[in-house]
């Protein structure tokens, strides 16, 4: 322990702020995590494999396993993630290949009491779990309980965990406009049917509850992602999920949908959390280029979320997953990704990044959005480095506020300013200024944001480590002379006093409190709290004191 004392306070705080892994992680334990989502078959290959053999359009196995993930966790940890979500571990369909290929993705369940041996043995999964925990990360496992998989409407039920037709609903195709039908009928189609478990049947309930309890404890799982959650009777979830249910750990459900917050929110309660499909949809509408560039979709969704969800701070925030088009399939401009991603990390909820997003993968949908990761050579691309910065700053915020009366994670996200070109939000002490104008420089475009900070307060853009000074009446202004970059402002004194790893030794402090609008090579600056001095140079964008009242965006 003595050597710990020599560690910088911020590093110490970082480790102390996470509870020991696998101790029945609750929503409050998960709130401060960030998640990297992996399809096991596509994340990494064993040494010596053919790196060019994987073609996602063939819909078959490419060779990733629990071991190959375990051997390649540095890439995830170095990006700053504190949790890994892996595709289902349950045994999958062992029968003939289907018109939609083989179950390489893990969602075609056969006997849930067995592991999927394609991905390794019980010991391999335990070793993966142990290695994840050794790195102070959490393990989230995707589980499918709504259905099993078959090739007809009259399958041989003896191959499944529940071995009799009486445990299943009778066949009917799902009518997605009818909630009852969504819960009672079978997903899939006639090529690949998904026989639907009767989750009101007491034997199914008790069987599943014992099963999940055992799975979670055997593999020290910290949280569950629940597939097709809205296709299950809502009363099933409280006894299965959460710290009071059989699983004993946090559960985040897939409630696939569009902008409708009410539809998603009704499932938080039965489940601890849901994947935030309404905000995902809103972000695509607000930020994707080309697109409607409709910022109102985000502001409306935020407002509705506040009133309809029980707890917005544990929702799963994402821009991609295995069912959706990659962000880059819908948006040609990388700044649209960076701005939307900043929103996900800096507003309420748990950020989730689907593997390959940091490599700008562009698969337009299933199966092309399940690309192998290895052809990327795991390059630390600008997107990877951007995510690293977001994780580092968010992890820091969480650790320094963890034991205070105002933890950053539970501070409510406020909207400071909106226009058709962007939105400025504030959560805790952090102001994020986001725009959908894209990469091209906009010499005459600026945005004035009313902040609650006093005039002359020094704020650091943690993405560039440049410091700016709040102008009169609390305004700051961003100029997009180098394009529509995201901005994250945080009080410089907090960075210094907490010995932040973010911008450590790099904060460039302006001596001048007010810089006139539009001036591009204004004040000289010194590095505060650092013996070295440096000249401030105009980099990607600048924020300057704004001296008129009631500023307009791009006025
Ligand atoms: C924060 O509180 C937790 C328990 O609530 C404790 O385990 C941890 O040591 C505390 N961390 C710091 C840095 O005080
Ligand atoms: C694979 O190769 C890397 C270095 O090339 C090595 O560190 C690692 O131990 C190897 N893994 C196995 C399972 O042989
Ligand atoms: C909704 O679906 C259920 C189950 O299939 C069915 O019994 C019911 O008639 C449907 N309701 C309507 C309004 O179609
Ligand atoms: C079954 O799959 C074939 C080949 O992909 C496709 O043409 C057909 O439409 C599918 N049938 C159904 C009922 O979905
Ligand atoms: C923008 O989104 C809002 C909220 O979802 C919606 O009411 C409005 O019709 C949308 N506007 C456009 C131009 O799509
Ligand atoms: C913006 O200003 C820069 C530097 O003065 C110039 O090179 C660039 O062409 C300008 N861009 C536009 C769109 O006016």
Coordinates of C-alpha atoms and ligand atoms in Angstrom, one line a residue:
X1 CA 0.0 0.0 0.0
X2 CA 2.9 2.4 0.7
X3 CA 3.8 2.6 -2.9
X4 CA 0.3 3.7 -3.7
X5 CA 0.8 6.8 -1.8
X6 CA 3.4 7.9 -4.2
X7 CA 0.9 7.7 -7.1
X8 CA -0.6 10.9 -8.4
X9 CA -3.9 11.5 -6.7
X10 CA -5.9 11.4 -9.8
X11 CA -4.7 7.9 -10.7
X12 CA -5.4 6.7 -7.2
X13 CA -8.9 8.2 -7.3
X14 CA -9.5 6.5 -10.6
X15 CA -8.9 3.0 -9.3
X16 CA -10.6 3.6 -6.0
X17 CA -13.7 4.9 -7.6
X18 CA -14.5 1.6 -9.2
X19 CA -16.0 -1.1 -7.0
X20 CA -14.3 -4.5 -7.2
X21 CA -15.5 -6.4 -10.2
X22 CA -18.1 -9.1 -10.2
X23 CA -19.6 -8.0 -6.9
X24 CA -23.2 -7.9 -8.3
X25 CA -22.7 -4.7 -10.2
X26 CA -25.8 -2.4 -9.9
X27 CA -27.1 0.5 -12.0
X28 CA -25.1 2.9 -9.9
X29 CA -21.9 0.9 -10.5
X30 CA -22.6 0.9 -14.2
X31 CA -23.5 4.6 -14.5
X32 CA -19.9 5.6 -14.6
X33 CA -18.7 3.0 -17.1
X34 CA -18.3 3.2 -20.8
X35 CA -18.8 0.1 -23.0
X36 CA -17.1 -1.3 -26.0
X37 CA -19.4 -3.8 -27.9
X38 CA -17.9 -6.8 -29.5
X39 CA -19.1 -9.6 -31.8
X40 CA -16.8 -12.3 -30.7
X41 CA -16.5 -13.9 -34.1
X42 CA -15.3 -10.7 -35.7
X43 CA -13.0 -9.0 -33.1
X44 CA -9.7 -10.8 -33.4
X45 CA -8.0 -13.9 -34.9
X46 CA -5.5 -16.3 -33.5
X47 CA -1.9 -15.9 -34.5
X48 CA -1.2 -17.5 -37.9
X49 CA -4.8 -17.2 -39.2
X50 CA -5.5 -16.1 -42.8
X51 CA -6.2 -12.4 -42.3
X52 CA -8.0 -12.1 -45.7
X53 CA -10.5 -14.9 -45.4
X54 CA -13.4 -13.1 -43.8
X55 CA -16.2 -11.9 -46.0
X56 CA -19.2 -10.7 -44.0
X57 CA -21.6 -11.2 -46.9
X58 CA -20.9 -15.0 -46.6
X59 CA -22.7 -14.9 -43.2
X60 CA -20.4 -17.6 -41.7
X61 CA -17.8 -17.9 -39.0
X62 CA -14.6 -15.9 -39.4
X63 CA -12.8 -17.4 -36.4
X64 CA -12.8 -15.0 -33.4
X65 CA -13.1 -16.6 -30.0
X66 CA -13.2 -15.7 -26.3
X67 CA -9.4 -16.4 -26.2
X68 CA -8.7 -14.1 -29.1
X69 CA -10.6 -11.3 -27.4
X70 CA -8.7 -12.0 -24.2
X71 CA -5.4 -11.7 -26.0
X72 CA -6.3 -8.4 -27.5
X73 CA -7.9 -6.4 -24.7
X74 CA -5.2 -3.7 -24.7
X75 CA -6.8 -2.1 -27.7
X76 CA -10.1 -1.7 -25.8
X77 CA -8.5 -0.7 -22.5
X78 CA -6.1 1.8 -24.1
X79 CA -9.1 3.5 -25.6
X80 CA -10.3 4.1 -22.0
X81 CA -13.3 1.8 -22.0
X82 CA -14.2 0.4 -18.6
X83 CA -16.6 -2.4 -19.8
X84 CA -16.8 -4.9 -22.6
X85 CA -20.2 -6.2 -24.0
X86 CA -19.8 -9.5 -25.8
X87 CA -22.2 -11.3 -28.1
X88 CA -24.2 -14.2 -26.7
X89 CA -22.4 -17.1 -25.1
X90 CA -25.3 -19.6 -25.3
X91 CA -25.1 -22.6 -27.6
X92 CA -26.4 -21.7 -31.1
X93 CA -28.1 -23.7 -33.8
X94 CA -26.1 -26.8 -34.7
X95 CA -28.2 -27.8 -37.7
X96 CA -27.8 -27.2 -41.4
X97 CA -26.9 -23.8 -42.8
X98 CA -29.9 -21.5 -43.4
X99 CA -30.8 -19.1 -46.2
X100 CA -29.3 -16.4 -43.9
X101 CA -26.1 -18.3 -43.3
X102 CA -24.6 -19.6 -40.1
X103 CA -25.1 -18.4 -36.5
X104 CA -21.7 -16.6 -36.3
X105 CA -23.3 -13.7 -34.5
X106 CA -24.5 -15.8 -31.6
X107 CA -28.2 -14.8 -31.6
X108 CA -29.7 -18.1 -32.8
X109 CA -30.2 -20.0 -29.6
X110 CA -30.3 -23.8 -29.4
X111 CA -29.7 -25.2 -25.8
X112 CA -29.0 -22.3 -23.4
X113 CA -27.7 -24.7 -20.8
X114 CA -24.6 -25.2 -23.0
X115 CA -22.0 -22.8 -24.0
X116 CA -21.3 -22.0 -27.7
X117 CA -18.3 -24.2 -28.3
X118 CA -17.5 -22.3 -31.5
X119 CA -16.2 -19.5 -29.2
X120 CA -14.3 -21.6 -26.7
X121 CA -14.7 -23.7 -23.5
X122 CA -16.0 -22.8 -20.1
X123 CA -12.5 -22.3 -19.0
X124 CA -11.8 -19.9 -21.9
X125 CA -14.9 -17.8 -20.9
X126 CA -13.7 -17.8 -17.3
X127 CA -10.3 -16.7 -18.4
X128 CA -11.7 -13.9 -20.4
X129 CA -13.8 -12.7 -17.5
X130 CA -10.8 -12.9 -15.2
X131 CA -8.7 -10.9 -17.6
X132 CA -11.3 -8.2 -18.0
X133 CA -11.6 -7.9 -14.3
X134 CA -7.9 -7.8 -13.8
X135 CA -8.0 -4.7 -16.0
X136 CA -10.7 -3.1 -13.8
X137 CA -13.2 -3.5 -16.5
X138 CA -16.7 -5.0 -16.3
X139 CA -18.0 -7.9 -18.4
X140 CA -21.5 -7.4 -20.0
X141 CA -22.9 -10.5 -21.7
X142 CA -25.7 -10.4 -24.3
X143 CA -28.4 -12.9 -23.4
X144 CA -31.3 -14.1 -25.5
X145 CA -34.3 -15.5 -23.6
X146 CA -37.2 -14.4 -25.9
X147 CA -36.8 -17.2 -28.4
X148 CA -34.8 -20.1 -29.8
X149 CA -34.0 -20.7 -33.4
X150 CA -35.5 -23.3 -35.9
X151 CA -36.1 -23.8 -39.6
X152 CA -39.8 -24.5 -39.3
X153 CA -42.9 -23.7 -37.3
X154 CA -43.0 -27.3 -36.0
X155 CA -39.5 -27.8 -34.7
X156 CA -38.2 -30.7 -32.6
X157 CA -38.3 -29.1 -29.2
X158 CA -36.1 -31.7 -27.6
X159 CA -32.9 -29.9 -28.7
X160 CA -33.7 -26.8 -26.7
X161 CA -33.3 -26.0 -23.0
X162 CA -37.2 -26.1 -22.7
X163 CA -38.0 -29.4 -24.4
X164 CA -41.7 -29.3 -24.9
X165 CA -44.1 -27.3 -27.2
X166 CA -46.1 -26.4 -24.1
X167 CA -43.3 -24.0 -23.0
X168 CA -43.7 -22.0 -26.2
X169 CA -46.3 -19.8 -27.7
X170 CA -48.1 -21.2 -30.8
X171 CA -46.7 -20.0 -34.1
X172 CA -47.9 -16.6 -35.4
X173 CA -45.9 -14.0 -37.3
X174 CA -45.3 -10.7 -35.3
X175 CA -47.5 -7.8 -36.2
X176 CA -45.2 -4.9 -35.1
X177 CA -48.2 -2.5 -34.7
X178 CA -49.7 -4.7 -32.0
X179 CA -48.0 -5.0 -28.6
X180 CA -49.6 -8.2 -27.7
X181 CA -48.5 -9.7 -31.0
X182 CA -45.0 -8.5 -30.4
X183 CA -44.9 -10.4 -27.1
X184 CA -46.7 -13.6 -28.1
X185 CA -45.8 -14.2 -31.7
X186 CA -42.6 -15.4 -33.3
X187 CA -39.8 -13.2 -34.6
X188 CA -37.9 -14.2 -37.7
X189 CA -39.6 -15.4 -40.9
X190 CA -40.4 -18.8 -42.4
X191 CA -36.8 -19.4 -43.5
X192 CA -35.5 -18.9 -40.0
X193 CA -38.2 -19.1 -37.3
X194 CA -37.6 -18.0 -33.8
X195 CA -40.0 -20.1 -31.6
X196 CA -41.2 -17.8 -28.8
X197 CA -40.9 -18.8 -25.1
X198 CA -44.0 -18.5 -23.0
X199 CA -42.5 -16.3 -20.3
X200 CA -45.7 -16.4 -18.2
X201 CA -45.3 -20.2 -17.8
X202 CA -44.0 -20.8 -14.2
X203 CA -41.6 -23.5 -15.3
X204 CA -40.1 -21.2 -17.9
X205 CA -39.8 -18.5 -15.3
X206 CA -38.1 -20.6 -12.7
X207 CA -36.0 -22.4 -15.3
X208 CA -34.7 -19.2 -16.7
X209 CA -34.1 -17.7 -13.3
X210 CA -32.0 -20.6 -12.1
X211 CA -30.1 -20.6 -15.4
X212 CA -29.2 -16.9 -15.3
X213 CA -28.2 -17.0 -11.7
X214 CA -25.8 -19.8 -12.4
X215 CA -24.5 -18.2 -15.6
X216 CA -23.7 -14.9 -13.9
X217 CA -22.0 -16.5 -10.9
X218 CA -20.0 -19.1 -12.9
X219 CA -18.5 -16.5 -15.3
X220 CA -18.5 -13.5 -12.9
X221 CA -20.7 -11.5 -15.2
X222 CA -21.2 -7.8 -14.2
X223 CA -24.2 -6.9 -16.4
X224 CA -26.5 -8.2 -19.0
X225 CA -27.6 -6.8 -22.4
X226 CA -31.1 -8.3 -23.0
X227 CA -31.9 -9.2 -26.6
X228 CA -35.5 -8.4 -27.9
X229 CA -36.6 -7.3 -24.4
X230 CA -39.9 -5.8 -25.6
X231 CA -40.9 -9.2 -27.1
X232 CA -41.1 -10.7 -23.6
X233 CA -43.9 -10.3 -21.1
X234 CA -42.8 -7.2 -19.0
X235 CA -43.6 -9.0 -15.8
X236 CA -40.9 -11.6 -16.5
X237 CA -38.1 -9.1 -16.1
X238 CA -38.1 -8.0 -12.4
X239 CA -37.6 -11.6 -11.2
X240 CA -35.0 -12.3 -13.8
X241 CA -33.0 -9.1 -14.0
X242 CA -31.4 -6.5 -11.8
X243 CA -29.8 -6.6 -8.4
X244 CA -33.1 -7.8 -6.9
X245 CA -33.7 -10.4 -9.6
X246 CA -32.1 -13.8 -10.1
X247 CA -29.3 -12.4 -12.2
X248 CA -28.3 -10.0 -9.4
X249 CA -26.7 -7.6 -11.8
X250 CA -27.5 -4.6 -14.0
X251 CA -29.7 -5.3 -17.1
X252 CA -29.9 -3.1 -20.2
X253 CA -32.6 -4.2 -22.6
X254 CA -32.9 -3.9 -26.4
X255 CA -36.1 -2.0 -27.1
X256 CA -35.8 -1.6 -30.8
X257 CA -37.6 1.5 -32.1
X258 CA -37.4 5.0 -33.5
X259 CA -38.0 8.5 -32.0
X260 CA -40.8 7.4 -29.6
X261 CA -39.5 8.0 -26.1
X262 CA -42.7 6.6 -24.5
X263 CA -42.3 3.2 -26.2
X264 CA -38.8 2.9 -24.9
X265 CA -39.3 4.4 -21.4
X266 CA -42.1 2.0 -20.4
X267 CA -39.4 -0.8 -20.3
X268 CA -37.3 1.0 -17.8
X269 CA -38.8 -0.2 -14.6
X270 CA -39.2 -3.8 -15.7
X271 CA -35.5 -3.4 -16.7
X272 CA -32.8 -1.2 -15.1
X273 CA -32.0 0.4 -18.4
X274 CA -32.7 0.3 -22.1
X275 CA -30.6 1.1 -25.2
X276 CA -31.5 4.6 -26.1
X277 CA -33.0 4.1 -29.6
X278 CA -34.9 7.4 -29.5
X279 CA -31.8 9.4 -28.9
X280 CA -29.9 7.4 -31.5
X281 CA -32.5 8.2 -34.0
X282 CA -32.5 11.8 -33.1
X283 CA -28.7 12.1 -33.4
X284 CA -28.8 10.6 -36.9
X285 CA -31.4 13.2 -37.8
X286 CA -29.5 16.1 -36.2
X287 CA -25.9 15.3 -37.2
X288 CA -25.6 13.0 -40.2
X289 CA -24.4 14.6 -43.4
X290 CA -26.3 14.4 -45.7
X291 CA -29.4 14.4 -43.6
X292 CA -32.3 16.6 -42.4
X293 CA -29.8 18.2 -39.9
X294 CA -32.7 18.5 -37.5
X295 CA -31.3 19.6 -34.2
X296 CA -34.9 19.8 -32.8
X297 CA -35.0 16.1 -32.9
X298 CA -32.3 16.1 -30.2
X299 CA -33.8 18.9 -28.1
X300 CA -37.3 17.3 -28.2
X301 CA -35.9 13.9 -27.4
X302 CA -33.9 15.3 -24.4
X303 CA -37.0 17.1 -23.1
X304 CA -39.2 14.0 -23.4
X305 CA -36.5 11.8 -21.9
X306 CA -36.4 13.9 -18.8
X307 CA -40.1 13.5 -18.2
X308 CA -40.6 9.9 -19.3
X309 CA -37.6 7.8 -18.3
X310 CA -37.2 6.8 -14.6
X311 CA -33.5 7.4 -14.8
X312 CA -31.8 8.8 -17.9
X313 CA -28.3 8.4 -16.3
X314 CA -28.1 4.7 -16.9
X315 CA -29.5 4.5 -20.5
X316 CA -27.2 3.0 -23.2
X317 CA -26.1 5.7 -25.6
X318 CA -24.9 4.5 -29.0
X319 CA -24.5 5.4 -32.6
X320 CA -24.1 1.9 -34.1
X321 CA -24.8 -1.7 -33.4
X322 CA -25.1 -5.1 -35.1
X323 CA -28.6 -4.3 -36.4
X324 CA -28.1 -0.8 -37.6
X325 CA -26.2 0.8 -40.5
X326 CA -22.7 2.0 -39.5
X327 CA -22.6 5.7 -38.9
X328 CA -20.2 6.2 -41.8
X329 CA -22.7 4.4 -44.1
X330 CA -25.1 7.3 -43.4
X331 CA -22.8 10.2 -43.0
X332 CA -19.8 11.2 -45.2
X333 CA -18.4 13.7 -42.8
X334 CA -16.2 12.6 -39.9
X335 CA -17.0 15.7 -37.8
X336 CA -20.7 14.6 -37.7
X337 CA -19.4 11.4 -36.0
X338 CA -17.2 13.3 -33.5
X339 CA -19.9 15.8 -32.6
X340 CA -22.6 13.1 -32.1
X341 CA -20.2 10.9 -30.2
X342 CA -19.3 13.8 -27.9
X343 CA -23.0 14.2 -27.1
X344 CA -23.2 10.5 -26.1
X345 CA -20.2 10.7 -23.8
X346 CA -21.0 14.1 -22.3
X347 CA -24.7 13.8 -21.6
X348 CA -26.7 11.5 -19.4
X349 CA -26.2 7.8 -19.8
X350 CA -23.6 5.1 -20.5
X351 CA -21.7 5.5 -23.7
X352 CA -21.4 2.5 -26.0
X353 CA -19.1 2.1 -29.0
X354 CA -19.7 -0.8 -31.4
X355 CA -16.4 -2.3 -32.4
X356 CA -15.1 -0.9 -35.7
X357 CA -16.8 2.5 -35.3
X358 CA -13.3 3.8 -34.4
X359 CA -12.1 2.4 -37.8
X360 CA -14.8 4.2 -39.7
X361 CA -16.4 0.9 -40.9
X362 CA -19.2 1.6 -43.2
X363 CA -21.3 -1.6 -43.6
X364 CA -24.8 -0.5 -44.4
X365 CA -26.7 -3.2 -42.5
X366 CA -26.8 -6.8 -41.5
X367 CA -24.7 -8.7 -42.5
X368 CA -22.3 -6.1 -43.9
X369 CA -22.2 -4.2 -40.6
X370 CA -20.4 -7.1 -38.9
X371 CA -17.0 -6.5 -40.5
X372 CA -13.9 -8.3 -39.2
X373 CA -11.8 -5.9 -37.1
X374 CA -8.4 -7.3 -38.0
X375 CA -8.0 -5.8 -41.5
X376 CA -7.8 -2.4 -39.7
X377 CA -4.5 -3.6 -38.0
X378 CA -6.1 -2.0 -34.9
X379 CA -4.7 1.3 -36.0
X380 CA -5.1 4.1 -33.5
X381 CA -7.0 6.3 -36.0
X382 CA -8.0 9.8 -35.2
X383 CA -11.5 8.4 -34.3
X384 CA -9.8 6.0 -31.9
X385 CA -7.8 8.8 -30.3
X386 CA -10.9 11.0 -30.1
X387 CA -12.7 8.2 -28.2
X388 CA -9.6 7.9 -26.0
X389 CA -9.8 11.6 -25.1
X390 CA -13.6 11.3 -24.4
X391 CA -13.1 8.3 -22.2
X392 CA -10.1 9.8 -20.3
X393 CA -12.0 13.0 -19.5
X394 CA -15.2 11.2 -18.6
X395 CA -13.4 8.7 -16.4
X396 CA -11.6 11.6 -14.7
X397 CA -14.8 13.5 -14.1
X398 CA -16.4 10.4 -12.6
X399 CA -13.5 9.6 -10.4
X400 CA -13.1 13.1 -8.9
X401 CA -16.8 13.5 -8.2
X402 CA -17.5 9.9 -7.2
X403 CA -17.6 10.5 -3.4
X404 CA -18.9 14.1 -3.5
X405 CA -22.5 15.2 -3.0
X406 CA -22.7 16.0 -6.7
X407 CA -21.4 13.1 -8.7
X408 CA -21.0 14.0 -12.4
X409 CA -22.9 11.0 -13.6
X410 CA -26.1 12.0 -11.9
X411 CA -26.0 15.7 -12.8
X412 CA -28.9 16.4 -15.1
X413 CA -28.0 17.4 -18.7
X414 CA -29.2 21.0 -19.4
X415 CA -29.6 22.6 -22.8
X416 CA -27.8 26.0 -22.8
X417 CA -28.4 27.1 -26.4
X418 CA -29.8 25.5 -29.6
X419 CA -30.1 26.6 -33.2
X420 CA -30.6 24.7 -36.5
X421 CA -26.8 24.3 -36.6
X422 CA -26.0 23.0 -33.2
X423 CA -26.7 22.5 -29.6
X424 CA -24.8 23.4 -26.4
X425 CA -25.4 21.3 -23.4
X426 CA -24.2 21.3 -19.8
X427 CA -23.8 18.4 -17.4
X428 CA -22.2 19.2 -14.0
X429 CA -19.4 21.6 -14.7
X430 CA -19.0 20.6 -18.3
X431 CA -20.2 22.5 -21.3
X432 CA -20.3 20.6 -24.7
X433 CA -20.8 22.7 -27.8
X434 CA -21.8 20.6 -30.8
X435 CA -22.5 21.4 -34.4
X436 CA -23.7 19.7 -37.5
X437 CA -22.0 22.1 -40.0
X438 CA -19.4 19.4 -40.9
X439 CA -15.7 19.7 -41.7
X440 CA -15.4 22.6 -44.1
X441 CA -14.1 25.9 -42.6
X442 CA -16.8 28.4 -41.9
X443 CA -15.0 31.7 -41.7
X444 CA -18.1 33.7 -40.9
X445 CA -19.8 31.2 -38.7
X446 CA -19.7 31.4 -35.0
X447 CA -21.9 30.5 -32.1
X448 CA -22.5 32.3 -28.9
X449 CA -23.4 30.2 -25.9
X450 CA -24.8 31.6 -22.7
X451 CA -23.0 29.9 -19.8
X452 CA -23.7 30.2 -16.0
X453 CA -20.0 31.0 -15.5
X454 CA -18.8 34.5 -14.3
X455 CA -17.0 36.8 -16.7
X456 CA -13.3 36.1 -16.7
X457 CA -13.7 32.4 -15.7
X458 CA -11.0 30.4 -17.4
X459 CA -12.4 27.4 -19.3
X460 CA -10.3 24.7 -21.0
X461 CA -11.4 23.0 -24.2
X462 CA -10.3 19.5 -23.1
X463 CA -10.2 18.3 -26.7
X464 CA -7.4 20.8 -27.6
X465 CA -6.2 21.9 -24.2
X466 CA -6.6 25.5 -25.2
X467 CA -7.9 27.8 -22.5
X468 CA -10.5 30.5 -23.1
X469 CA -12.0 33.2 -21.0
X470 CA -15.7 33.8 -20.4
X471 CA -16.9 37.1 -21.7
X472 CA -19.5 39.5 -20.3
X473 CA -22.8 38.1 -19.1
X474 CA -21.3 34.6 -19.2
X475 CA -21.1 34.3 -23.0
X476 CA -18.5 32.2 -24.8
X477 CA -18.3 32.2 -28.6
X478 CA -16.9 29.5 -30.9
X479 CA -15.6 30.3 -34.3
X480 CA -15.5 27.5 -36.9
X481 CA -12.7 28.8 -38.9
X482 CA -11.2 25.3 -39.1
X483 CA -14.5 23.5 -39.5
X484 CA -17.2 22.2 -37.2
X485 CA -15.3 20.6 -34.4
X486 CA -16.8 19.6 -31.1
X487 CA -15.9 21.6 -28.1
X488 CA -15.8 20.5 -24.4
X489 CA -15.3 23.3 -21.9
X490 CA -14.3 22.7 -18.3
X491 CA -13.2 25.1 -15.6
X492 CA -9.4 25.3 -15.8
X493 CA -9.0 25.7 -12.0
X494 CA -10.7 22.3 -11.6
X495 CA -8.3 20.7 -14.0
X496 CA -5.3 22.1 -12.1
X497 CA -6.6 21.5 -8.6
X498 CA -7.5 17.9 -9.3
X499 CA -4.2 17.2 -11.0
X500 CA -6.2 16.0 -14.0
X501 CA -4.5 13.6 -16.5
X502 CA -6.5 15.5 -19.1
X503 CA -4.3 18.2 -20.7
X504 CA -1.8 17.6 -17.9
X505 CA 1.0 20.1 -18.3
X506 CA -0.6 21.2 -21.6
X507 CA -3.2 23.8 -20.6
X508 CA -2.5 27.0 -22.4
X509 CA -3.8 29.9 -20.3
X510 CA -4.7 33.2 -21.7
X511 CA -3.7 36.2 -19.6
X512 CA -6.2 38.3 -21.4
X513 CA -9.7 38.2 -20.3
X514 CA -11.4 39.5 -23.3
X515 CA -10.4 39.1 -26.9
X516 CA -12.2 41.1 -29.5
X517 CA -14.6 39.2 -31.8
X518 CA -13.2 37.9 -34.9
X519 CA -9.5 38.6 -34.1
X520 CA -7.6 35.5 -35.0
X521 CA -4.1 36.0 -33.6
X522 CA -4.9 37.7 -30.3
X523 CA -3.5 37.2 -26.9
X524 CA -0.2 35.7 -25.9
X525 CA -0.5 33.2 -23.1
X526 CA 1.4 31.3 -20.5
X527 CA 1.0 27.8 -19.2
X528 CA -0.5 28.2 -15.7
X529 CA 1.0 26.2 -12.9
X530 CA 3.8 25.1 -15.2
X531 CA 7.3 26.6 -15.4
X532 CA 7.3 26.5 -19.1
X533 CA 5.6 29.3 -21.1
X534 CA 4.2 28.9 -24.5
X535 CA 2.6 31.1 -27.1
X536 CA -1.0 30.3 -27.8
X537 CA -1.5 29.5 -31.4
X538 CA -4.8 29.3 -33.1
X539 CA -5.4 25.7 -33.8
X540 CA -8.7 24.1 -34.8
X541 CA -11.0 26.7 -33.6
X542 CA -11.1 29.5 -31.1
X543 CA -13.4 30.6 -28.4
X544 CA -13.2 34.1 -27.3
X545 CA -14.8 36.4 -24.9
X546 CA -18.1 37.6 -26.2
X547 CA -18.9 41.1 -25.3
X548 CA -22.4 41.7 -26.5
X549 CA -25.6 40.7 -24.8
X550 CA -28.1 38.2 -26.2
X551 CA -25.9 36.6 -28.9
X552 CA -27.4 34.7 -31.7
X553 CA -25.9 31.7 -33.5
X554 CA -24.1 32.6 -36.7
X555 CA -25.6 36.1 -36.5
Ligands
LIG1 C1 -15.3 6.4 -2.4 O1 -16.3 5.7 -1.7 C2 -16.2 4.3 -1.8 C3 -17.3 3.7 -1.0 O2 -18.5 4.4 -1.1 C4 -14.9 3.9 -1.2 O3 -14.7 2.5 -1.3 C5 -13.7 4.6 -1.9 O4 -12.5 4.4 -1.2 C6 -13.9 6.1 -1.9 N1 -12.9 6.7 -2.7 C7 -12.2 7.8 -2.4 C8 -11.2 8.3 -3.3 O5 -12.4 8.4 -1.3
LIG2 C1 0.5 -14.1 -30.7 O1 1.5 -13.2 -31.1 C2 1.9 -12.2 -30.2 C3 3.0 -11.3 -30.8 O2 3.1 -11.5 -32.1 C4 2.3 -12.8 -28.9 O3 2.5 -11.7 -28.0 C5 1.2 -13.7 -28.4 O4 1.6 -14.3 -27.2 C6 0.8 -14.7 -29.4 N1 -0.4 -15.4 -28.9 C7 -0.5 -16.7 -28.9 C8 -1.7 -17.3 -28.3 O5 0.4 -17.5 -29.3
LIG3 C1 -53.0 -8.4 -31.5 O1 -52.3 -9.6 -31.5 C2 -52.9 -10.6 -30.7 C3 -51.9 -11.8 -30.7 O2 -51.7 -12.3 -32.0 C4 -54.2 -11.0 -31.3 O3 -54.9 -11.9 -30.5 C5 -55.1 -9.7 -31.3 O4 -56.3 -10.0 -32.0 C6 -54.4 -8.6 -32.0 N1 -55.1 -7.4 -31.9 C7 -55.4 -6.6 -32.9 C8 -56.2 -5.4 -32.6 O5 -55.2 -6.9 -34.1
LIG4 C1 -36.2 -17.0 -47.7 O1 -34.9 -16.8 -48.1 C2 -34.9 -16.6 -49.5 C3 -33.4 -16.5 -49.9 O2 -32.8 -15.5 -49.2 C4 -35.6 -15.3 -49.9 O3 -35.6 -15.2 -51.3 C5 -37.1 -15.5 -49.4 O4 -37.8 -14.3 -49.7 C6 -37.2 -15.9 -48.0 N1 -38.5 -16.3 -47.6 C7 -39.2 -15.7 -46.6 C8 -40.5 -16.3 -46.3 O5 -38.8 -14.8 -46.0
LIG5 C1 -37.4 17.8 -36.7 O1 -37.7 17.0 -35.6 C2 -38.8 17.4 -34.9 C3 -38.9 16.6 -33.6 O2 -38.7 15.2 -33.9 C4 -40.1 17.2 -35.7 O3 -41.2 17.6 -35.0 C5 -39.9 18.0 -37.0 O4 -41.0 17.8 -37.9 C6 -38.6 17.7 -37.7 N1 -38.4 18.7 -38.8 C7 -38.0 18.3 -40.0 C8 -37.8 19.3 -41.0 O5 -37.8 17.1 -40.3
LIG6 C1 -11.3 30.9 -44.6 O1 -10.1 31.6 -44.3 C2 -8.9 30.9 -44.7 C3 -7.7 31.7 -44.1 O2 -7.9 33.1 -44.3 C4 -8.9 30.8 -46.2 O3 -7.7 30.0 -46.6 C5 -10.1 30.0 -46.6 O4 -10.2 29.9 -48.0 C6 -11.4 30.7 -46.1 N1 -12.5 29.8 -46.4 C7 -13.7 30.2 -46.8 C8 -14.7 29.1 -47.0 O5 -13.9 31.4 -47.0

